[in-house]
mmCIF file of C-alpha atoms and ligand atoms in Angstrom:
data_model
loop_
_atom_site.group_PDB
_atom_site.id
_atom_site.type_symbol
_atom_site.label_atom_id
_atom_site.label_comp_id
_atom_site.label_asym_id
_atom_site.label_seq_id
_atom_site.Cartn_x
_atom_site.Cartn_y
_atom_site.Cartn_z
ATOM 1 C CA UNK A 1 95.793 -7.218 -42.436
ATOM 2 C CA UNK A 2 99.287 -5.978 -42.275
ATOM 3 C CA UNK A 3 101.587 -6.681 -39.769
ATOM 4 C CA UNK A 4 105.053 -5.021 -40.769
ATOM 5 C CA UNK A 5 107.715 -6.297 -39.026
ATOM 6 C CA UNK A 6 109.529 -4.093 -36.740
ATOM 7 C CA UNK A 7 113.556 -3.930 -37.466
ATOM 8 C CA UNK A 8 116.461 -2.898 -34.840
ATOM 9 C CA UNK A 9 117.152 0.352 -34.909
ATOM 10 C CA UNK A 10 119.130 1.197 -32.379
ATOM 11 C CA UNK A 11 121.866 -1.205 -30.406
ATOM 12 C CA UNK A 12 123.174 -0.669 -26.860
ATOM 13 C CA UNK A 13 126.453 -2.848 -25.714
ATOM 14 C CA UNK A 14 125.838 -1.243 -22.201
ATOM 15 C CA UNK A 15 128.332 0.535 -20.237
ATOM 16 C CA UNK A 16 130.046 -0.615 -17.413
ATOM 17 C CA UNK A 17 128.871 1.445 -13.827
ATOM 18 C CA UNK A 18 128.937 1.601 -10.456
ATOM 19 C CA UNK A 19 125.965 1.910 -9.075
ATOM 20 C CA UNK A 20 124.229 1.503 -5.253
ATOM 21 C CA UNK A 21 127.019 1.385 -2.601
ATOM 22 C CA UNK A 22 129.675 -0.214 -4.756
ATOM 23 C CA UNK A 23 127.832 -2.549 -6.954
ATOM 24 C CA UNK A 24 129.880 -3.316 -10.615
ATOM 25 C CA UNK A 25 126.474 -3.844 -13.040
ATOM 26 C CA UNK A 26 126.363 -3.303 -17.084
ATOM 27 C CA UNK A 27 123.699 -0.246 -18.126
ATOM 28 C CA UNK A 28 121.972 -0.848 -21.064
ATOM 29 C CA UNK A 29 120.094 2.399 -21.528
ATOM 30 C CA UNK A 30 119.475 5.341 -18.615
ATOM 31 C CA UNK A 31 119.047 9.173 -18.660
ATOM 32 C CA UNK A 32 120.986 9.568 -21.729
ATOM 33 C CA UNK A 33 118.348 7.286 -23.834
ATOM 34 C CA UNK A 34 115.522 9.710 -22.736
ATOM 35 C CA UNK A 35 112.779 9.429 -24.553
ATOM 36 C CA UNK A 36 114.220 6.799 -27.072
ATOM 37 C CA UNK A 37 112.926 4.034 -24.554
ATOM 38 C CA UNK A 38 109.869 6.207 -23.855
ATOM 39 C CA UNK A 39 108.361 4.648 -20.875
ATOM 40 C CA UNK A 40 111.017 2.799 -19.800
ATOM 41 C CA UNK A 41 113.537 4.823 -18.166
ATOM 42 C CA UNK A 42 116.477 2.369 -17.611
ATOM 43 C CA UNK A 43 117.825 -1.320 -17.595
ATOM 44 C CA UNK A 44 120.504 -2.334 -15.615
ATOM 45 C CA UNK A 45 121.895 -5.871 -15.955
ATOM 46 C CA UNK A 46 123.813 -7.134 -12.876
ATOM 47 C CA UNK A 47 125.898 -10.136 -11.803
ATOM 48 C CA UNK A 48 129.047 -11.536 -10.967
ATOM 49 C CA UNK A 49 130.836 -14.769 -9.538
ATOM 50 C CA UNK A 50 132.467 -12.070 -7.503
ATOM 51 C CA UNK A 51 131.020 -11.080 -4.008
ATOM 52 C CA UNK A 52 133.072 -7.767 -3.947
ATOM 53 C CA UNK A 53 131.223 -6.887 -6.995
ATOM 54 C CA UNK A 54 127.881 -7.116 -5.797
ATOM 55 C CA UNK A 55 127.742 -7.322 -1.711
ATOM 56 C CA UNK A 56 127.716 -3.583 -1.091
ATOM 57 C CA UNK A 57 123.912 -3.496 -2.938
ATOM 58 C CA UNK A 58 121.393 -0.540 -2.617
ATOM 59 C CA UNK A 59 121.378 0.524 0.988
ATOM 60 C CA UNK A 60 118.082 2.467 2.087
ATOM 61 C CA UNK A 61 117.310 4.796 -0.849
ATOM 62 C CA UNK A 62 114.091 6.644 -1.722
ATOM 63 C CA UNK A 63 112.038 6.632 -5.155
ATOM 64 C CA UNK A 64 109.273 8.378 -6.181
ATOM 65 C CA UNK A 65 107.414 8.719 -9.917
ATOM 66 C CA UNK A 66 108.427 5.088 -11.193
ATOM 67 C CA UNK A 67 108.163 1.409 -10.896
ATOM 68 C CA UNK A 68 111.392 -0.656 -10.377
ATOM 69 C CA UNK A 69 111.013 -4.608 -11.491
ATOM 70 C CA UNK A 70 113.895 -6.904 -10.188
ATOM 71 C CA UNK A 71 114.031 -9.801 -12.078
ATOM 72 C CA UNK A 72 116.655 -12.470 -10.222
ATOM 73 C CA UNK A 73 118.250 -14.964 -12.243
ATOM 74 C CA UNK A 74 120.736 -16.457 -9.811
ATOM 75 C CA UNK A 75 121.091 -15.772 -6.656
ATOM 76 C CA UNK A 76 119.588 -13.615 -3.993
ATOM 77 C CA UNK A 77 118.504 -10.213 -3.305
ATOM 78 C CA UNK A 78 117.026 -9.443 0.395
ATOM 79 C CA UNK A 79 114.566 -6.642 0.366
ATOM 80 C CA UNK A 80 112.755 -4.015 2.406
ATOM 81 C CA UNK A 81 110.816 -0.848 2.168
ATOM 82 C CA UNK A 82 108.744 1.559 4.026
ATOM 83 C CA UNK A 83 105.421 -0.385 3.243
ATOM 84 C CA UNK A 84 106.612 -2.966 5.539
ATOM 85 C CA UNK A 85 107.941 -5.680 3.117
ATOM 86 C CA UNK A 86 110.538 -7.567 3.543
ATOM 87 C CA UNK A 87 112.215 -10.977 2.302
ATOM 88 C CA UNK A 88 114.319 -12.309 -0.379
ATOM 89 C CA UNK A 89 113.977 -12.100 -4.205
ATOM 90 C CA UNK A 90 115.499 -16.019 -5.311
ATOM 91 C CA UNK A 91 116.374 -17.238 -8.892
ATOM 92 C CA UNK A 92 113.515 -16.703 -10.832
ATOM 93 C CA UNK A 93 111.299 -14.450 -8.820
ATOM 94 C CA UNK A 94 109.899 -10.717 -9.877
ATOM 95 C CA UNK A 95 109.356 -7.428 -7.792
ATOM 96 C CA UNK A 96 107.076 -5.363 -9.552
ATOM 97 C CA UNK A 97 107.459 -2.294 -7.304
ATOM 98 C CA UNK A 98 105.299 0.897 -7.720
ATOM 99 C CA UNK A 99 106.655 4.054 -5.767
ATOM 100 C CA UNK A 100 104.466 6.174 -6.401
ATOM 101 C CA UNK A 101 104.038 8.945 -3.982
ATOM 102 C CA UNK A 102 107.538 7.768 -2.329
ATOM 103 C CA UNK A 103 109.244 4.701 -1.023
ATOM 104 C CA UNK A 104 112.329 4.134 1.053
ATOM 105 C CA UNK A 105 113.870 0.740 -0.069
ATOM 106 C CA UNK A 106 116.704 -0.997 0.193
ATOM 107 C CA UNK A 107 118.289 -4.357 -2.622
ATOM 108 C CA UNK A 108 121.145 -6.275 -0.929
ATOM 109 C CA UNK A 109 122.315 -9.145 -2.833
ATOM 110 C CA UNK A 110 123.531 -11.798 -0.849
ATOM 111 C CA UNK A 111 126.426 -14.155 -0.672
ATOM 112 C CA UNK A 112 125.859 -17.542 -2.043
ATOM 113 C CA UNK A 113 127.464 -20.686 -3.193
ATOM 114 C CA UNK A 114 126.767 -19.437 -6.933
ATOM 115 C CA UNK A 115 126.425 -16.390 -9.044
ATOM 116 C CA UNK A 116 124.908 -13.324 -8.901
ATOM 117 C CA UNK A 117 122.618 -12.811 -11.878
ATOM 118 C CA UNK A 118 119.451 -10.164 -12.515
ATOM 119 C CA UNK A 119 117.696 -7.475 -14.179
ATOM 120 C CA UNK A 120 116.685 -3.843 -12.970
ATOM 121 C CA UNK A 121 114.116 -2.214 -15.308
ATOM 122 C CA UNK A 122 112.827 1.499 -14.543
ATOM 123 C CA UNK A 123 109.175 1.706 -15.906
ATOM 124 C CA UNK A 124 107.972 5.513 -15.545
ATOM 125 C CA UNK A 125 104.856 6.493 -14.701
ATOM 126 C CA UNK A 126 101.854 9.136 -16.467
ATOM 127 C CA UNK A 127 101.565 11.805 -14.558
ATOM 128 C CA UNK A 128 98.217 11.304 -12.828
ATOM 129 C CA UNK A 129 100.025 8.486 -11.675
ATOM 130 C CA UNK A 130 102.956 9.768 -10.175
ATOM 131 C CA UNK A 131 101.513 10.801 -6.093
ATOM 132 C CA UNK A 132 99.774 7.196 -6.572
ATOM 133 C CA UNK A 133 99.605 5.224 -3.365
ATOM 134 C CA UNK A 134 102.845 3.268 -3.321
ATOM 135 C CA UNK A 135 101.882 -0.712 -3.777
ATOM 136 C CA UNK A 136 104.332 -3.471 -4.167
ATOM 137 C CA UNK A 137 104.163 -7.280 -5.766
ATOM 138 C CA UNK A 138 106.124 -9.828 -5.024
ATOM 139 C CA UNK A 139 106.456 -12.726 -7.822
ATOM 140 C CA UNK A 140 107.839 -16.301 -7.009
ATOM 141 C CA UNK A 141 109.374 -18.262 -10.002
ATOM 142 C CA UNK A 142 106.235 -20.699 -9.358
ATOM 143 C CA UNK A 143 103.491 -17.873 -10.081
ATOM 144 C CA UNK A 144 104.923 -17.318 -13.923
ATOM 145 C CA UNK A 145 103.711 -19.274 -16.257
ATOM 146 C CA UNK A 146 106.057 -20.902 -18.491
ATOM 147 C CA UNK A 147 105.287 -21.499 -22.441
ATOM 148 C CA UNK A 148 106.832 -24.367 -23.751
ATOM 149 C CA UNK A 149 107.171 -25.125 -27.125
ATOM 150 C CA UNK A 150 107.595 -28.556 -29.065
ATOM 151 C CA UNK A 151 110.822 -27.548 -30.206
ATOM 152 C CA UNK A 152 112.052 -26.591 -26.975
ATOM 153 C CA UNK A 153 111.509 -23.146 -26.730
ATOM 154 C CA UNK A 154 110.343 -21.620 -23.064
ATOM 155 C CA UNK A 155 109.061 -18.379 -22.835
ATOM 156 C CA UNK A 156 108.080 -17.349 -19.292
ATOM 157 C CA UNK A 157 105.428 -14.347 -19.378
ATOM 158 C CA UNK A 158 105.959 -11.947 -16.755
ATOM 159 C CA UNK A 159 103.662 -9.358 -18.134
ATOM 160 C CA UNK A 160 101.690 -8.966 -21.439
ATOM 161 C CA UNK A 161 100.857 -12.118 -23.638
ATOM 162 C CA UNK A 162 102.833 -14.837 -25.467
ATOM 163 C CA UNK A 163 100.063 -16.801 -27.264
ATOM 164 C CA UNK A 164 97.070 -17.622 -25.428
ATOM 165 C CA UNK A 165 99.143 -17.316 -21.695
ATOM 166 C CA UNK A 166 98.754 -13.652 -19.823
ATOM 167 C CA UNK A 167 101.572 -13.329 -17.379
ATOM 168 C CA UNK A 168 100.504 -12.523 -13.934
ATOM 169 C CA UNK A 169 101.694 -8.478 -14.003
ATOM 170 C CA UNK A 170 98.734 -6.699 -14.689
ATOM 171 C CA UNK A 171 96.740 -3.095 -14.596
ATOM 172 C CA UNK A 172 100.105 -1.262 -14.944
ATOM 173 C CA UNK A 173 99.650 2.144 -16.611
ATOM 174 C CA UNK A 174 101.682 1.561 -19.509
ATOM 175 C CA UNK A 175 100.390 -1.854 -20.496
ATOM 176 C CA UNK A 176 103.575 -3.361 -20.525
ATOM 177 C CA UNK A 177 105.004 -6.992 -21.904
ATOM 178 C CA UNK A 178 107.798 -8.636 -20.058
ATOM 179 C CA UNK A 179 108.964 -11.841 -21.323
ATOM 180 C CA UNK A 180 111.751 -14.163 -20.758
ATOM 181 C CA UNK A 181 112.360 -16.619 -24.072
ATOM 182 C CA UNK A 182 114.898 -18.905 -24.511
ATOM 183 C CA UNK A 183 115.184 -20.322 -27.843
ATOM 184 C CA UNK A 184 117.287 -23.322 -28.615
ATOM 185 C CA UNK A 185 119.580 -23.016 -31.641
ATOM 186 C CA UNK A 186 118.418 -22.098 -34.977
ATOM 187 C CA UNK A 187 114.535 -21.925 -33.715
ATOM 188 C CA UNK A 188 112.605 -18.964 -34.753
ATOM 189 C CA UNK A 189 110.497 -16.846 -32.101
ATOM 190 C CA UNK A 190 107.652 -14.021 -32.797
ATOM 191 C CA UNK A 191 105.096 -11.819 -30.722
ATOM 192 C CA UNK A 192 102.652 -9.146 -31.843
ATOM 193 C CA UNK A 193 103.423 -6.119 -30.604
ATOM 194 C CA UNK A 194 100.239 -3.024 -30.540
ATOM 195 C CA UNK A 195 101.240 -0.667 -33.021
ATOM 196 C CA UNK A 196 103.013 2.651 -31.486
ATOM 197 C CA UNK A 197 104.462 0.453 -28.426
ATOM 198 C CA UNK A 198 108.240 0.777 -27.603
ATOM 199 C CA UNK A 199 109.825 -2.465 -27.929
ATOM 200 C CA UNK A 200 113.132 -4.211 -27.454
ATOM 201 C CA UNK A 201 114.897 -6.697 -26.540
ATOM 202 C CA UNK A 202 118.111 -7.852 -24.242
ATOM 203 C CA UNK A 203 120.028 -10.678 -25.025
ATOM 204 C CA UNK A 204 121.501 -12.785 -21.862
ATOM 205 C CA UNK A 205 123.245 -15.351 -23.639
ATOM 206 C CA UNK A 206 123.821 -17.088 -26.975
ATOM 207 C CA UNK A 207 122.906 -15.673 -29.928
ATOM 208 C CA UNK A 208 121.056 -14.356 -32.683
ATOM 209 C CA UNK A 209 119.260 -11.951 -34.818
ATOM 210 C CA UNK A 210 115.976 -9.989 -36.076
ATOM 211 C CA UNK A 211 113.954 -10.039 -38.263
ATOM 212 C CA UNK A 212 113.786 -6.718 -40.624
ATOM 213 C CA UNK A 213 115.808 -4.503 -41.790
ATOM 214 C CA UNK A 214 119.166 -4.930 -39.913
ATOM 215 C CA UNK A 215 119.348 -8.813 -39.140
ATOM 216 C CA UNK A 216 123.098 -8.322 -38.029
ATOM 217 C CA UNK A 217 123.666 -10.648 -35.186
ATOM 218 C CA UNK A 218 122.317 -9.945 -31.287
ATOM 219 C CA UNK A 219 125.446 -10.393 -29.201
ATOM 220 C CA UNK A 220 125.271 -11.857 -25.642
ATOM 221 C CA UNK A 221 124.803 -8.744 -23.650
ATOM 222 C CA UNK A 222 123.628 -6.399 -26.317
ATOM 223 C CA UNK A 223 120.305 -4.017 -25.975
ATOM 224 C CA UNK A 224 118.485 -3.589 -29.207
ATOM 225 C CA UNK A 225 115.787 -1.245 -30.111
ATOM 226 C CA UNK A 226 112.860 -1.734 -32.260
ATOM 227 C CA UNK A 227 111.636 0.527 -34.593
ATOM 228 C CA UNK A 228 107.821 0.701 -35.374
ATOM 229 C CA UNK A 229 105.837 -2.434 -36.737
ATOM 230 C CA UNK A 230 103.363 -4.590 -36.026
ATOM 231 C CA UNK A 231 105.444 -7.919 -34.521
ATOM 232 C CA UNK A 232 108.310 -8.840 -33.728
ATOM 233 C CA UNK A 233 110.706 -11.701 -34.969
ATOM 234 C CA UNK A 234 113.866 -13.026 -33.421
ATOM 235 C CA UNK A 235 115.529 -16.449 -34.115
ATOM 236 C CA UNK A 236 118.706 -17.760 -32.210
ATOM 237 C CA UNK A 237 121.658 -18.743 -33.698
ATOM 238 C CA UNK A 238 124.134 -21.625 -33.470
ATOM 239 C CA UNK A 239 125.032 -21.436 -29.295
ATOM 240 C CA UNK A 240 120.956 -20.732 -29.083
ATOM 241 C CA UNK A 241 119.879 -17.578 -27.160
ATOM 242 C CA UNK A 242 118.062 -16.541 -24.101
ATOM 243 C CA UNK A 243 116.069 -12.930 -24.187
ATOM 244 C CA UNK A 244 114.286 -10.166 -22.676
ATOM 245 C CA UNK A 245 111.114 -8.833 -24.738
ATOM 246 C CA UNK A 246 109.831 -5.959 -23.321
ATOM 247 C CA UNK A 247 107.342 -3.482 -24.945
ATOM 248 C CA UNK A 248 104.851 -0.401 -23.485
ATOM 249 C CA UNK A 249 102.760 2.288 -24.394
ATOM 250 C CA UNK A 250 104.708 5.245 -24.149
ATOM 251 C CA UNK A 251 103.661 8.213 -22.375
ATOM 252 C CA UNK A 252 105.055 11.338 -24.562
ATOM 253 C CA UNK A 253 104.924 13.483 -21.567
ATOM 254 C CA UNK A 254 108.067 15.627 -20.274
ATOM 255 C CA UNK A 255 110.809 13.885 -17.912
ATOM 256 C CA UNK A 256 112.391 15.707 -14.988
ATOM 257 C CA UNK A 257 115.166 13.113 -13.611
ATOM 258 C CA UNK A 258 117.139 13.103 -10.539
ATOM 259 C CA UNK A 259 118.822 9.958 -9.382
ATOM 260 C CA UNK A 260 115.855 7.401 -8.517
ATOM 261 C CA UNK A 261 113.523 9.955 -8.587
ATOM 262 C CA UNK A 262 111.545 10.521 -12.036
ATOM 263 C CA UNK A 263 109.048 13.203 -12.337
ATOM 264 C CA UNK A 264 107.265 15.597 -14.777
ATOM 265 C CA UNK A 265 108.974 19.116 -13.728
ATOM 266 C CA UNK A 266 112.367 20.915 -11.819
ATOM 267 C CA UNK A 267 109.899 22.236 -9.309
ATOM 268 C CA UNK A 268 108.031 18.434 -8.413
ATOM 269 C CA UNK A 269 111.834 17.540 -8.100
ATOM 270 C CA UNK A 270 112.427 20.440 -5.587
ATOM 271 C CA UNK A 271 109.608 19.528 -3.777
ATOM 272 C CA UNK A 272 110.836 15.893 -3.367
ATOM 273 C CA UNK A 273 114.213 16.912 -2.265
ATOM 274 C CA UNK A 274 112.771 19.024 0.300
ATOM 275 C CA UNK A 275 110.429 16.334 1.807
ATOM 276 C CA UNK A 276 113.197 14.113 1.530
ATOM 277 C CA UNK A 277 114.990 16.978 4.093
ATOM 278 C CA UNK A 278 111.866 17.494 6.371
ATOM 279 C CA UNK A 279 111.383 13.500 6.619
ATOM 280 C CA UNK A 280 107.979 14.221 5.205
ATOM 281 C CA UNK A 281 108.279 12.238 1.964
ATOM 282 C CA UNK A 282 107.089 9.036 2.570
ATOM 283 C CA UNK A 283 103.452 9.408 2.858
ATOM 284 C CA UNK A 284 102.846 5.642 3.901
ATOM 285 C CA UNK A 285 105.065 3.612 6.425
ATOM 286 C CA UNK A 286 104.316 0.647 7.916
ATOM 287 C CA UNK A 287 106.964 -1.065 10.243
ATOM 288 C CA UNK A 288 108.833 -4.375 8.770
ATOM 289 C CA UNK A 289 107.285 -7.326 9.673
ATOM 290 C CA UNK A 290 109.893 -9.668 9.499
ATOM 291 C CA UNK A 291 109.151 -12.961 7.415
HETATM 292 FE FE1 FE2 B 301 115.735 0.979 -5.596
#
């Protein structure tokens, strides 16, 4: 059987933005990228030792056509929504948030004795999908498992496989994987990827490369696409490195885009805008019950 190995195609530094009510955060891909990251929509990296950078967060905000996943690595995020959730997302934890029909939310990192340190990732939704009921999942650092290798390697599965372990993330439209690896220096990591997927990585720190056909080093920070293949291969250099891998089907259907609402068509985005006036958009609302 052959299992080409995909190579980077593409590489992102990010751009710096502001973004929420004053929140400094790094983009990695957004609007622009459409459909490169086809059915991911955008990554936003966030964090800072700086309060003034982050303490304004997302105020009430609505979304509709997408699912948002927060993934905190230090610090704290409070939450709430129209469904009635509420609490904080800690170091570690996941919110795998569908909007579906339409959701009123609202992200507001808080103030601690450390930094601020996360991921946002925009995963679109097919069609059919789009109206969906509105569901949400909350994720504590305890509920993903955690590969560990002999040689030190950890690879925490959020969704998809690594080896024999299925992260907890499951029946999302676009199959995704969503993994967290940290490699120590000079170790060598791979995954199979299905054929046709979009894949690629982030790196959060360290080092490394790919590899394929451009094994040019990963820089701390840096986006990189994968072209097609069957796997993929990274291996961490001398200060070791610590990764995203995500990968999903992608949906090859057309993208209609207006702030954090994704649809299919101008007139579905009309039609949001105008609910959003009438108060009609949120379909189901259920008062905060507070934790
Ligand atoms: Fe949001």
């Amino acid at each position: 059987m052959t299992d080409p190995v995909r190579s980077i195609v593409r590489r992102f530094p990010g751009v710096p933005t502001l973004e929420g009510a004053g929140v400094r955060l790094r983009r990695s891909f957004s609007n622009n990228e459409v459909p490169l990251f086809d059915p991911f929509l955008l990554l936003d990296r966030f964090g800072s030792s700086d309060p003034d950078d982050y303490l304004a967060g997302f105020p009430w905000h609505p979304h509709r056509g997408i699912e948002t996943v927060t993934y905190v690595l230090d610090g704290r995020v409070e939450h709430g929504d129209t469904l009635g959730n509420s609490g904080v997302i800690g170091a570690g934890d996941v919110q795998w948030m569908n909007s579906g029909s339409g959701i009123i939310h609202q992200e507001m990192p808080q103030r601690t004795d450390g930094p601020l340190a996360g991921f946002q990732l925009w995963v679109n939704l097919p069609s059919r999908e789009k109206m969906s009921t509105p569901a949400y999942r909350g994720l504590g650092a305890a509920d993903l498992p955690t590969v560990r290798a002999d040689t030190g390697a950890e690879v925490r599965v959020v969704a998809g496989t690594h080896g024999s372990v299925e992260g907890p993330v499951r029946g999302i439209p676009v199959d995704p994987t969503y993994l967290d690896v940290r490699l120590t220096p000079g170790e060598a990591f791979a995954n199979p990827t299905p054929p046709g997927y979009t894949v690629f990585a982030h790196a959060i720190d360290g080092d490394g490369a790919a590899d394929g056909a451009d094994p040019r080093p990963i820089a701390a920070g840096e986006t990189v696409l994968f072209g097609p293949g069957g796997s993929v291969r990274l291996w961490a250099g001398a200060g070791g490195m610590r990764f995203l891998l995500v990968a999903g089907r992608p949906l090859h259907e057309p993208v209609a885009w207006y702030g954090p609402i994704v649809m299919n068509t101008r007139a579905q985005l009309a039609d949001a805008v105008r609910e959003l006036n009438a108060g009609s958009f949120v379909r189901e609302r259920r008062p905060i019950v507070e934790e």
